[in-house]
Amino acid sequence: MRTCFLFLIMSLLASNLWAASVLNVDIYGPGQTRVNLFLAPPLPREQAGSLAIIPDNAPEQLQRRIQANCAFLPFFKILAPQDIVGGPSSGGYVGKNIDFNKFRLSRADVLVTAAWARAGALGEVELRAYEVYNGRLIVGKGYSLLSSQQIPEAAARFCADLMEALTGHGDFFRSNLAFVKKEGARKQIYMSTAQGLNVQKITNLDGICVSPAWSHDGQKLAFVFLDKRRHNLCVWDRRTRNLVREHLPGNTLIAPAFTNDGSVAITLDIGGNPDIYRLAPNFRIAGPIVQNWGIDIGPDFDRSGRKMVFVSNRLGNPHIFIKDLASGNVRRVSMTGKYNTGPSISPDGSQVVFAQMMSGGRHKLFLVDLASGYERQLTFGPGSDEDPTWSPDGYFIAFSSDRTGPNQIYLTTKHGDEPILIPTGPGVSTSPAWGKL
Amino acid sequence: MKKFGFFGLLLLSLSLLVATGCSKKVSSIPSGSTAAVDCNVQGSLTPEQLQAQRLAEMQREVIERIAANKIYFAFDSNELSQESRQILTDKAQMLKANPNLILLIEGHCDERGTNEYNLALGERRSRAAYEYLVLAGIASTRLQIISYGEEYPAVQGTGEAVWGKNRRDEFKASAK
Amino acid sequence: MRVNLERRTYEVDLIGVAHKGKAGAKRATSGPAKAEQRKAAPKIPDVTPAPAQKKPEKKALPEKVVPEKTALPLTTNATKEAPPKPEAKKEAVAKPQKAEAKKAAKVEKKQTKEDILAAALGDAKKTAATEEKAPPQTGDALADALASVERDVSGQGKGTAGDGTAEDGPGEGDSTGSLADWYAGQVQKAIRENWRFPRFSNVVLATTVELRLSRGGEILSSRIINGSGRVDFDASILRAIEDTKILPPVPEDVGDTVVATFYNTENQ
């Protein structure tokens, strides 16, 4: 008994020594994926100056535009002035004059300051973003504004630079969306920025425009136009604003897409059923990409042009497939559900998003990681979500949804962040296509 | 034409004359004058003219009859039902009897499913009717297919009663 | 903190309060196991194989938590887990026993120096194994859960992409009977809560930080042992540690040095 007791004491001691070794902890992912951003009230650049001399209330307008831009990004949480301990003023607009302590206490992570000076017709503004924890300048830019019309542009540029500094990608604010708007019995092609600004009408055709798709350099937009007798392939040049209309062999044209070399791939039925063909620059048929007894439609290419996703009903009902254009190998991508369409492959070729029909005929977006095969549902809730399209930085996904009524364009991310509306005006908007610039 | 009666025939010839521009047909009237009034006064149609207008009228009737009966499909299917085949057989006969008519076959879908896939399905549906008509002896050069997917529903709304009416082929004949 | 052997051993409070649940469940298993071991041989304190155990437990953890939005491919029971708490309780009870068996098995492989140790562990494994046999009989949901734990522990923990809450579950009795493991969970939870960083990088970032604690749990110092290469990522971690300031008091048999590795991605 006593020896047992001795053993007990000794091993307890031993264990204590043992346990004096280091405790290892792994932490996978932050508790919050939004950092706290605070926009300090704008200041005059000269200490003795005043903001009142800047016309059109420009400082406040710019403030609001930057706030609206940042609200689009799912990685910021905007703090309110009342969240700042000791009041919202920053004390200065340059690091050495800023009282970072109060912002640290208020749990702000990023602080943006604006400093204005009157110049010319409107003014000059210096925008700076600081990392609160160590006072490091993340990005600082100056803008000369000739009129208040330029305020949205300045805000977009600054946020693009801020986003580029934080994420490596600033394209979001510089990119464009093309989409389809219903006008009575007709459908026309429209364009706007990714935030829904500068909405422009591109076509005025007597019929139905469908399936816009951008070229990889963002200079051309292809779509199909259905008139009273035929399908037509249309290509719009962004620089020249010129629209070209082509008749192709066969009766049916569906969903064009650009390859990385600028040629168009499109579904034609010249073989007696819908197959995918590549067109030469003069729109003659260069050759088949996918030929099969069934329906093959909806090609989308990654940035390298080596991978093409598409829809095929070769297994009986529509599923997503991927073709390696170098090897010719075709394999299935969507593994769940009975009706999967509308695929879009991320620019780096690693992820595929598509729409799956759920019970009740509504569609929801699904995301597949090609390397692991891991498939998950990305959007939830009421309504039908369709036509997903990747942003050029491979982070955002725009799609069409009737979740709140008539179809509108929404924005989510590859993480499935809560979708937000991209306002494109009244009426029905569908089929978003994301360009590079 | 007997059923129209004499009065009806007169009306018809009047409208035909006005429509075709009788300054060309009735050579005695100078081109500048108001042809209609003079034509009326001048006289009735020649037998050729009567024949032409009779044919045109008959053709319009045939076009209407061809368009009248649409064929319908089951969900996500392009199979022709027995009834559809019968309807297509009738249309084939009419086309044979009117060799100067060409036919546009439109394929349509209900709103379920995505627009692009429905364009493909509409192609399948219009092609199914096309192939049947070719087999029935109609020259393929007289036939054209087009898919409209879900873009032009016949009936607005949701539910099977509506969807069933939208899953269809429509037939639009016209003179060559 | 002292281990009170006189105290009522079976106290499982799994939902809500983290350390009670873990400690309680821990005691539940360590009680009988200890008794067995004492009969057979000299003591095997259950803190010993702390580093070895950590890995299986880490794999078990992500499986347990149910992210709201994602469809987990590996377990059909995932959706069932979320609402029914009584089910979770049953699974949790079964799990520590199951996990203990796994852990015991692993420990057995690694520590071969003492035959007595091996024999004692073998006994513990047998008891755990017999306990393990009982749970599958209680229902399909349970069997599913156990089966999926097995898959998860033995293979790679796949498919737990949540929205940043993968590791965050309250102590639903998933402890494997070690104070160190429990404390590691506490550290993880406390710091994570204060850690903010956006999800936008396609690159995996990892930073290792050494923390020195007082016995009361205050973070006395922190230094980066291995940076990620990204200033803002490292800064966010240092800030999270600073904002946390104090952790729960350090258990007696746990040291005062914590080495924490921060990853910017969830455990997929």
XYZ file of N, CA and C in Angstrom, chain A residues 59-149:
273
model
N -16.888 68.148 -48.672
C -16.320 67.219 -47.683
C -17.328 66.196 -47.188
N -18.554 66.676 -46.918
C -19.521 65.717 -46.409
C -19.966 64.743 -47.500
N -20.084 65.260 -48.715
C -20.468 64.383 -49.832
C -19.453 63.271 -50.012
N -18.183 63.638 -49.962
C -17.131 62.634 -50.133
C -17.167 61.620 -48.996
N -17.393 62.144 -47.797
C -17.485 61.266 -46.624
C -18.554 60.206 -46.845
N -19.711 60.674 -47.331
C -20.825 59.738 -47.497
C -20.531 58.740 -48.593
N -19.872 59.170 -49.644
C -19.563 58.254 -50.748
C -18.574 57.179 -50.298
N -17.583 57.597 -49.514
C -16.609 56.604 -49.042
C -17.301 55.605 -48.132
N -18.187 56.121 -47.307
C -18.922 55.233 -46.414
C -19.754 54.237 -47.205
N -20.438 54.727 -48.261
C -21.262 53.838 -49.086
C -20.397 52.778 -49.770
N -19.234 53.182 -50.269
C -18.342 52.224 -50.908
C -17.889 51.148 -49.934
N -17.479 51.576 -48.751
C -16.979 50.607 -47.782
C -18.086 49.663 -47.326
N -19.316 50.148 -47.333
C -20.423 49.292 -46.921
C -20.624 48.133 -47.885
N -20.123 48.274 -49.103
C -20.239 47.201 -50.081
C -19.292 46.050 -49.783
N -18.250 46.355 -49.041
C -17.224 45.350 -48.824
C -17.536 44.579 -47.554
N -17.587 43.271 -47.644
C -17.972 42.494 -46.476
C -16.884 42.382 -45.436
N -15.800 43.152 -45.571
C -14.795 43.048 -44.519
C -14.677 44.301 -43.676
N -15.608 45.232 -43.829
C -15.596 46.386 -42.945
C -16.863 46.448 -42.135
N -16.709 46.878 -40.894
C -17.865 47.287 -40.111
C -17.616 48.752 -39.793
N -18.540 49.575 -40.209
C -18.329 51.011 -40.040
C -18.769 51.418 -38.637
N -17.872 52.042 -37.900
C -18.234 52.512 -36.569
C -18.915 53.873 -36.669
N -19.816 54.118 -35.735
C -20.515 55.399 -35.697
C -19.748 56.372 -34.795
N -19.976 57.664 -34.987
C -19.265 58.639 -34.140
C -19.459 58.383 -32.652
N -20.637 57.929 -32.289
C -20.875 57.708 -30.861
C -20.147 56.479 -30.321
N -19.572 55.669 -31.245
C -18.816 54.507 -30.772
C -17.425 54.890 -30.303
N -17.007 56.141 -30.603
C -15.633 56.514 -30.298
C -15.573 57.161 -28.922
N -14.732 56.549 -28.101
C -14.541 57.056 -26.740
C -13.929 58.450 -26.812
N -14.552 59.403 -26.178
C -13.993 60.749 -26.157
C -14.333 61.561 -27.382
N -15.303 61.098 -28.181
C -15.721 61.912 -29.325
C -15.006 61.508 -30.596
N -15.630 61.789 -31.746
C -15.149 61.264 -33.015
C -13.949 62.001 -33.623
N -13.616 63.171 -33.141
C -12.567 63.909 -33.852
C -11.212 63.241 -33.664
N -10.389 63.292 -34.704
C -9.139 62.532 -34.692
C -7.966 63.339 -34.162
N -8.161 64.641 -34.001
C -7.060 65.455 -33.498
C -6.118 65.903 -34.596
N -6.107 65.247 -35.685
C -5.197 65.609 -36.775
C -5.497 64.683 -37.933
N -4.869 64.915 -39.070
C -5.104 64.011 -40.191
C -3.852 63.259 -40.607
N -2.736 63.616 -39.978
C -1.494 62.888 -40.245
C -1.132 62.113 -38.980
N -0.527 60.949 -39.170
C -0.250 60.034 -38.068
C 0.254 60.685 -36.798
N 1.249 61.529 -36.928
C 1.876 62.037 -35.710
C 0.953 62.955 -34.923
N -0.056 63.481 -35.569
C -0.969 64.369 -34.846
C -2.231 63.660 -34.375
N -2.364 62.402 -34.738
C -3.620 61.707 -34.430
C -3.529 61.056 -33.047
N -4.620 61.180 -32.338
C -4.712 60.546 -31.031
C -5.226 59.128 -31.237
N -4.290 58.180 -31.462
C -4.716 56.813 -31.758
C -5.280 56.095 -30.553
N -4.925 56.570 -29.381
C -5.366 55.878 -28.166
C -6.863 55.731 -28.085
N -7.547 56.838 -28.350
C -8.997 56.782 -28.210
C -9.594 55.803 -29.210
N -8.961 55.667 -30.378
C -9.496 54.735 -31.375
C -9.168 53.306 -31.000
N -8.011 53.123 -30.350
C -7.683 51.787 -29.865
C -8.677 51.359 -28.821
N -8.970 52.271 -27.920
C -9.927 51.964 -26.858
C -11.303 51.664 -27.442
N -11.614 52.345 -28.543
C -12.921 52.152 -29.153
C -12.939 50.944 -30.084
N -11.855 50.193 -30.087
C -11.749 48.971 -30.884
C -11.826 49.233 -32.390
N -11.407 50.416 -32.798
C -11.331 50.661 -34.237
C -10.062 50.009 -34.760
N -10.133 49.449 -35.966
C -8.960 48.827 -36.565
C -8.365 49.688 -37.655
N -9.233 50.357 -38.411
C -8.764 51.235 -39.488
C -9.389 52.607 -39.301
N -8.569 53.641 -39.427
C -9.050 55.013 -39.303
C -8.773 55.743 -40.606
N -9.795 56.393 -41.150
C -9.622 57.164 -42.379
C -9.771 58.640 -42.064
N -8.796 59.429 -42.511
C -8.888 60.884 -42.306
C -8.955 61.580 -43.658
N -9.608 62.745 -43.668
C -9.727 63.543 -44.890
C -9.327 64.971 -44.571
N -8.440 65.525 -45.396
C -7.992 66.905 -45.185
C -8.222 67.698 -46.457
N -8.933 68.810 -46.332
C -9.350 69.598 -47.494
C -8.669 70.946 -47.563
N -8.453 71.378 -48.795
C -7.995 72.756 -49.020
C -8.737 73.287 -50.234
N -9.054 74.551 -50.201
C -9.736 75.158 -51.342
C -8.739 75.349 -52.460
N -9.123 74.949 -53.668
C -8.226 75.116 -54.820
C -9.066 75.108 -56.073
N -8.825 76.034 -56.949
C -9.533 76.060 -58.238
C -11.031 76.133 -58.035
N -11.751 75.363 -58.845
C -13.210 75.436 -58.804
C -13.769 74.749 -57.562
N -13.085 73.737 -57.080
C -13.620 73.057 -55.897
C -12.551 72.937 -54.820
N -11.687 71.907 -54.940
C -10.687 71.797 -53.886
C -9.804 70.579 -54.055
N -8.905 70.454 -53.129
C -8.009 69.298 -53.075
C -8.243 68.582 -51.766
N -8.218 67.252 -51.819
C -8.419 66.484 -50.589
C -7.329 65.418 -50.468
N -6.853 65.255 -49.250
C -5.885 64.189 -48.960
C -6.590 63.162 -48.095
N -6.612 61.926 -48.590
C -7.266 60.854 -47.846
C -6.215 59.880 -47.348
N -6.294 59.543 -46.077
C -5.334 58.611 -45.503
C -6.070 57.544 -44.714
N -5.555 56.313 -44.816
C -6.093 55.231 -44.003
C -4.976 54.712 -43.113
N -5.245 54.626 -41.821
C -4.249 54.176 -40.852
C -4.669 52.893 -40.176
N -3.674 52.086 -39.853
C -3.914 50.921 -39.005
C -3.811 51.415 -37.570
N -4.895 51.321 -36.836
C -4.965 51.952 -35.522
C -3.968 51.349 -34.535
N -3.774 50.048 -34.627
C -2.972 49.359 -33.612
C -1.559 49.902 -33.517
N -0.943 50.137 -34.677
C 0.442 50.611 -34.612
C 0.642 51.936 -35.350
N -0.450 52.567 -35.736
C -0.329 53.875 -36.368
C 0.269 53.838 -37.765
N 0.311 52.656 -38.349
C 0.935 52.541 -39.674
C 0.012 53.098 -40.751
N 0.600 53.802 -41.708
C -0.192 54.323 -42.821
C -0.412 53.195 -43.830
N -1.652 52.860 -44.085
C -1.965 51.802 -45.043
C -1.937 52.351 -46.459
N -2.652 53.458 -46.666
C -2.650 54.097 -47.982
C -2.978 55.571 -47.816
N -2.344 56.411 -48.625
C -2.607 57.847 -48.577
C -2.613 58.380 -49.990
N -3.675 59.095 -50.347
C -3.764 59.620 -51.718
C -4.314 61.038 -51.696
N -3.910 61.821 -52.685
C -4.443 63.176 -52.816
C -5.222 63.287 -54.115
N -6.309 64.024 -54.088
C -7.131 64.189 -55.294
C -7.454 65.660 -55.499
N -7.373 66.078 -56.761
C -7.796 67.435 -57.131
C -9.162 67.333 -57.762
N -10.112 68.022 -57.186
C -11.475 67.935 -57.714
C -11.873 69.251 -58.344
N -12.314 69.143 -59.612
C -12.743 70.348 -60.293
C -14.202 70.652 -60.023
N -14.974 69.601 -59.765
C -16.386 69.831 -59.462
C -16.870 68.688 -58.590
N -18.048 68.873 -58.035
C -18.581 67.820 -57.170
C -18.986 66.585 -57.961
N -19.000 66.703 -59.304
C -19.286 65.516 -60.120
C -18.201 64.479 -59.956
